[in-house]
Amino acid sequence: MKNETEQCDGTDGVGAHQSCSDTCTLNNLPYCGDKIVNNNEVCDGASQACQSGDYNGSQACNSACDGYSLCQAIEFCGDGAKNGSEQCDDGNTVSGDGCGSGCQTESGGGGDKGSLKICKYEDADGLASTRADRLGVNNWNFNVGDGLATSSQPTLTDGCAVFSALTPGQYLINEESRTGWYYLEPFGGWATTTVSANQQTAANFYNARFGKIYGYEYADTDGVASTTSDRTGLADWTINLFYASATATPLLTATTQANGYFEFLNLSPNTYWLSQDLKASWINLASPASINLLSGETKADNNFVNAADNGQGGGATYCGDGLKQSPNDSLLGGPANNGLEDCDGGDGVSSGYSCNSQCVLVANQTDDGGTSGVGGGGAYVFDDLILTNINVGLAAESTETSIIITWLTNKPATSRVIYDTITHPDLSTSSPPNYGYAFSTDLDPNKVTGHSVIINELTPGTTYYLRPLSSASPEKYGAEIAVTTAGSAVAITPVEQVLGDKITKPATGLILGQKVAAKPNGKVLADTGFKPSEFMALILILLILLSLIAFIKIKYLKVDGRHRCWLKKTLIFNQDLFIYQRADIYFKNR
């Protein structure tokens, strides 16, 4: 695909009789008709001089470029110029005026008249210095006058008009003016010439027509320049026109209309190129090549094709465009787009899974009729470990700079969160353990299916990008989520939950006021309920403390001659539980 700096790429930008080089520049291939004698050609376009009897002539190159046609005389009796064996030529073949019909001098004189041959040419490249590109223009009116009388006549099919039997002297010639044409030579369409007796004086006029360049500015939805059905016009974009030899200051600028159309009018023949003012968050897919504009030409479909930059080099994404979306897309398209797709077509599909019509990964059927995984909205699938229902919220009983991130896995796995103040949308070239992220919480080695991690002491008013990681061997990472800390709350970028049970409340984390068991400074949450073994351990600690207190009291209790102290204790020991049953102290008078 050709870009702005290339003349071609592959077949893109390659015209007839051209090829594209390895450096993406155009090569012009030789062919009959290119006006260059190549290979086995005898001629190509140009004619050659020849002799036809007593007169000079011209031979045209034939259509096969392998020879010339018959010689055609370009001089003749009556053309106003004495040539060959002519004794005179007064511009006519009438006898009795001093120059006879065979251009021989008649007795009695009278051969003192001259003629003026005026030819009108359109110059294709707009350069009067080049001649091979000229074509005669018929039916173009000229006026000739000597100050006493004026005569007019149009040019014939060869583009020329002959004014005969003119008295020798000076004549003023001017041509008609037509809309869309401009003068090359002579300046202003006026010329002065001198007519001599028995001769024909030539006067040539060169003109060119203004041309037009137009095109469209397009937005390409799927980000593929080769498809055209998904293009829409872009309004209010700026297009710049330059001469090919100038790149600093535009010759002209145009603003695109509602349908993306732009045009440049009244252009003289030249080589031009176009540029666009590419707007932010857009990328260019295709631009027109340089434009060689000839006299009177209209160059159409000089189009710019752009796509909205979604961070993946594509257009405004939607389910079905073949591009897996990211939560960090700068421009999201389509009403069903929530900014997060598991997959799209073949993009994002891993071994053992397929992408369905809702852009959700689903497990392929196994031989025994089961499935090799599960599907669902917001799921990121890696091999057979699935991270889904990823949420972030404000941690309960914490400051506005503490957040909690929760997620589910389809089988027991460890818990860890990596985070940073800059986004890392693509981890394919990053390395563990942090995959380019600046920070990581401690690894919780306990393998669970419901995961919760609190991150403390974040900077207020700062956007963080978080990504959960779980390991069931090997470690896999989930979707990146953005969250912004604020003065009194956490601004959350929500992720739609589809698969599995909700974790507390969607996209808000735990409920404010709910107690959570957490270790400070980014430690992982333990289970919020007590396990039986944990309850027994607590009871054991309490019993040990009570026994120590009782021992201290017995050892240091004062007993004098008037009092005695008896201590009755009973401790019953079970297999893994101490139960303090009874301890009575009796005091008696002696």
PDB file of C-alpha atoms in Angstrom, residues 245-367:
ATOM      1  CA  SER A 245       9.387  21.663  -7.240  1.00  0.00           C
ATOM      2  CA  ALA A 246       8.225  23.572  -4.122  1.00  0.00           C
ATOM      3  CA  THR A 247       7.471  22.113  -0.695  1.00  0.00           C
ATOM      4  CA  ALA A 248       7.552  25.040   1.736  1.00  0.00           C
ATOM      5  CA  THR A 249       4.585  27.284   0.958  1.00  0.00           C
ATOM      6  CA  PRO A 250       1.358  25.982  -0.626  1.00  0.00           C
ATOM      7  CA  LEU A 251       0.317  27.508  -3.923  1.00  0.00           C
ATOM      8  CA  LEU A 252      -3.351  27.175  -2.948  1.00  0.00           C
ATOM      9  CA  THR A 253      -5.392  25.634  -0.111  1.00  0.00           C
ATOM     10  CA  ALA A 254      -8.914  24.234  -0.083  1.00  0.00           C
ATOM     11  CA  THR A 255     -11.313  23.146   2.663  1.00  0.00           C
ATOM     12  CA  THR A 256     -13.279  19.942   2.167  1.00  0.00           C
ATOM     13  CA  GLN A 257     -17.043  20.079   1.865  1.00  0.00           C
ATOM     14  CA  ALA A 258     -19.563  17.985   3.843  1.00  0.00           C
ATOM     15  CA  ASN A 259     -18.968  14.958   1.604  1.00  0.00           C
ATOM     16  CA  GLY A 260     -15.189  15.400   1.708  1.00  0.00           C
ATOM     17  CA  TYR A 261     -14.976  16.981  -1.793  1.00  0.00           C
ATOM     18  CA  PHE A 262     -12.276  19.510  -2.665  1.00  0.00           C
ATOM     19  CA  GLU A 263     -11.128  21.107  -5.940  1.00  0.00           C
ATOM     20  CA  PHE A 264      -8.534  23.450  -7.417  1.00  0.00           C
ATOM     21  CA  LEU A 265      -9.566  25.431 -10.529  1.00  0.00           C
ATOM     22  CA  ASN A 266      -7.849  27.547 -13.218  1.00  0.00           C
ATOM     23  CA  LEU A 267      -4.561  25.683 -13.015  1.00  0.00           C
ATOM     24  CA  SER A 268      -1.969  26.147 -15.739  1.00  0.00           C
ATOM     25  CA  PRO A 269      -0.218  23.049 -17.113  1.00  0.00           C
ATOM     26  CA  ASN A 270       2.402  21.891 -14.631  1.00  0.00           C
ATOM     27  CA  THR A 271       3.316  19.085 -12.259  1.00  0.00           C
ATOM     28  CA  TYR A 272       1.570  19.387  -8.887  1.00  0.00           C
ATOM     29  CA  TRP A 273       1.323  17.475  -5.638  1.00  0.00           C
ATOM     30  CA  LEU A 274      -1.179  17.585  -2.795  1.00  0.00           C
ATOM     31  CA  SER A 275      -0.852  17.336   0.965  1.00  0.00           C
ATOM     32  CA  GLN A 276      -3.371  17.310   3.791  1.00  0.00           C
ATOM     33  CA  ASP A 277      -3.265  18.762   7.292  1.00  0.00           C
ATOM     34  CA  LEU A 278      -3.603  15.451   9.147  1.00  0.00           C
ATOM     35  CA  LYS A 279      -5.617  15.956  12.316  1.00  0.00           C
ATOM     36  CA  ALA A 280      -4.724  14.518  15.704  1.00  0.00           C
ATOM     37  CA  SER A 281      -5.799  10.925  16.412  1.00  0.00           C
ATOM     38  CA  TRP A 282      -5.879  10.075  12.689  1.00  0.00           C
ATOM     39  CA  ILE A 283      -3.482   8.078  10.542  1.00  0.00           C
ATOM     40  CA  ASN A 284      -3.077   8.291   6.774  1.00  0.00           C
ATOM     41  CA  LEU A 285      -3.719   5.145   4.734  1.00  0.00           C
ATOM     42  CA  ALA A 286      -3.422   6.491   1.170  1.00  0.00           C
ATOM     43  CA  SER A 287      -2.558   9.773  -0.557  1.00  0.00           C
ATOM     44  CA  PRO A 288      -2.479  10.824  -4.232  1.00  0.00           C
ATOM     45  CA  ALA A 289       0.734  10.704  -6.232  1.00  0.00           C
ATOM     46  CA  SER A 290       2.183  13.713  -8.033  1.00  0.00           C
ATOM     47  CA  ILE A 291      -0.121  15.049 -10.747  1.00  0.00           C
ATOM     48  CA  ASN A 292       1.059  15.980 -14.267  1.00  0.00           C
ATOM     49  CA  LEU A 293      -1.624  18.361 -15.481  1.00  0.00           C
ATOM     50  CA  LEU A 294      -1.695  19.165 -19.219  1.00  0.00           C
ATOM     51  CA  SER A 295      -3.585  21.932 -21.010  1.00  0.00           C
ATOM     52  CA  GLY A 296      -7.331  21.742 -20.394  1.00  0.00           C
ATOM     53  CA  GLU A 297      -7.148  18.498 -18.365  1.00  0.00           C
ATOM     54  CA  THR A 298      -9.267  17.565 -15.364  1.00  0.00           C
ATOM     55  CA  LYS A 299      -7.541  15.241 -12.906  1.00  0.00           C
ATOM     56  CA  ALA A 300     -10.126  13.412 -10.813  1.00  0.00           C
ATOM     57  CA  ASP A 301     -10.124  11.198  -7.689  1.00  0.00           C
ATOM     58  CA  ASN A 302      -7.003  12.530  -6.053  1.00  0.00           C
ATOM     59  CA  ASN A 303      -8.194  11.134  -2.744  1.00  0.00           C
ATOM     60  CA  PHE A 304      -6.857  11.025   0.789  1.00  0.00           C
ATOM     61  CA  VAL A 305      -7.891   8.003   2.859  1.00  0.00           C
ATOM     62  CA  ASN A 306      -7.483   8.186   6.625  1.00  0.00           C
ATOM     63  CA  ALA A 307      -8.494   6.149   9.638  1.00  0.00           C
ATOM     64  CA  ALA A 308      -9.096   7.165  13.221  1.00  0.00           C
ATOM     65  CA  ASP A 309      -6.122   6.048  15.301  1.00  0.00           C
ATOM     66  CA  ASN A 310      -7.351   3.624  17.982  1.00  0.00           C
ATOM     67  CA  GLY A 311      -3.885   2.769  19.215  1.00  0.00           C
ATOM     68  CA  GLN A 312      -3.717  -0.272  16.926  1.00  0.00           C
ATOM     69  CA  GLY A 313      -3.202   1.553  13.645  1.00  0.00           C
ATOM     70  CA  GLY A 314      -6.812   1.064  12.576  1.00  0.00           C
ATOM     71  CA  GLY A 315     -10.061   2.949  12.335  1.00  0.00           C
ATOM     72  CA  ALA A 316     -12.946   3.486  14.725  1.00  0.00           C
ATOM     73  CA  THR A 317     -13.316  -0.059  15.964  1.00  0.00           C
ATOM     74  CA  TYR A 318     -16.449  -2.125  16.234  1.00  0.00           C
ATOM     75  CA  CYS A 319     -17.279  -5.801  16.610  1.00  0.00           C
ATOM     76  CA  GLY A 320     -16.766  -7.357  13.204  1.00  0.00           C
ATOM     77  CA  ASP A 321     -13.996  -5.077  11.913  1.00  0.00           C
ATOM     78  CA  GLY A 322     -11.299  -7.695  12.472  1.00  0.00           C
ATOM     79  CA  LEU A 323      -9.481  -5.589  15.094  1.00  0.00           C
ATOM     80  CA  LYS A 324      -9.586  -6.578  18.749  1.00  0.00           C
ATOM     81  CA  GLN A 325     -10.502  -3.519  20.803  1.00  0.00           C
ATOM     82  CA  SER A 326      -8.551  -2.194  23.752  1.00  0.00           C
ATOM     83  CA  PRO A 327      -9.909  -0.149  26.686  1.00  0.00           C
ATOM     84  CA  ASN A 328      -7.462   2.536  25.576  1.00  0.00           C
ATOM     85  CA  ASP A 329      -8.908   3.057  22.097  1.00  0.00           C
ATOM     86  CA  SER A 330      -8.996   6.801  21.472  1.00  0.00           C
ATOM     87  CA  LEU A 331     -12.061   6.529  19.247  1.00  0.00           C
ATOM     88  CA  LEU A 332     -14.571   3.721  19.635  1.00  0.00           C
ATOM     89  CA  GLY A 333     -17.249   2.967  17.057  1.00  0.00           C
ATOM     90  CA  GLY A 334     -20.494   1.065  16.947  1.00  0.00           C
ATOM     91  CA  PRO A 335     -23.387   1.110  19.450  1.00  0.00           C
ATOM     92  CA  ALA A 336     -22.462  -2.305  20.901  1.00  0.00           C
ATOM     93  CA  ASN A 337     -18.850  -1.298  21.547  1.00  0.00           C
ATOM     94  CA  ASN A 338     -17.893  -1.182  25.220  1.00  0.00           C
ATOM     95  CA  GLY A 339     -14.210  -0.722  24.491  1.00  0.00           C
ATOM     96  CA  LEU A 340     -13.250  -4.282  25.353  1.00  0.00           C
ATOM     97  CA  GLU A 341     -13.448  -7.275  23.036  1.00  0.00           C
ATOM     98  CA  ASP A 342     -12.040 -10.709  23.734  1.00  0.00           C
ATOM     99  CA  CYS A 343     -11.339 -11.076  20.044  1.00  0.00           C
ATOM    100  CA  ASP A 344     -12.446  -9.930  16.595  1.00  0.00           C
ATOM    101  CA  GLY A 345     -12.257 -12.350  13.696  1.00  0.00           C
ATOM    102  CA  GLY A 346      -8.852 -13.960  14.049  1.00  0.00           C
ATOM    103  CA  ASP A 347      -7.381 -11.139  16.139  1.00  0.00           C
ATOM    104  CA  GLY A 348      -6.976 -12.219  19.777  1.00  0.00           C
ATOM    105  CA  VAL A 349      -7.884 -15.881  19.238  1.00  0.00           C
ATOM    106  CA  SER A 350      -5.649 -18.363  21.059  1.00  0.00           C
ATOM    107  CA  SER A 351      -5.298 -22.098  20.577  1.00  0.00           C
ATOM    108  CA  GLY A 352      -8.426 -24.046  21.488  1.00  0.00           C
ATOM    109  CA  TYR A 353     -10.800 -21.097  21.192  1.00  0.00           C
ATOM    110  CA  SER A 354     -12.966 -19.377  18.597  1.00  0.00           C
ATOM    111  CA  CYS A 355     -14.369 -15.855  18.311  1.00  0.00           C
ATOM    112  CA  ASN A 356     -18.175 -15.674  18.123  1.00  0.00           C
ATOM    113  CA  SER A 357     -20.353 -13.010  16.491  1.00  0.00           C
ATOM    114  CA  GLN A 358     -20.367 -10.954  19.715  1.00  0.00           C
ATOM    115  CA  CYS A 359     -16.534 -10.860  19.707  1.00  0.00           C
ATOM    116  CA  VAL A 360     -16.384 -13.159  22.725  1.00  0.00           C
ATOM    117  CA  LEU A 361     -13.946 -16.054  22.980  1.00  0.00           C
ATOM    118  CA  VAL A 362     -15.628 -19.437  23.281  1.00  0.00           C
ATOM    119  CA  ALA A 363     -13.936 -22.765  23.818  1.00  0.00           C
ATOM    120  CA  ASN A 364     -13.850 -25.240  20.970  1.00  0.00           C
ATOM    121  CA  GLN A 365     -15.604 -28.572  21.471  1.00  0.00           C
ATOM    122  CA  THR A 366     -13.394 -31.478  22.607  1.00  0.00           C
ATOM    123  CA  ASP A 367     -13.650 -35.073  21.403  1.00  0.00           C
TER     124      ASP A 367
END
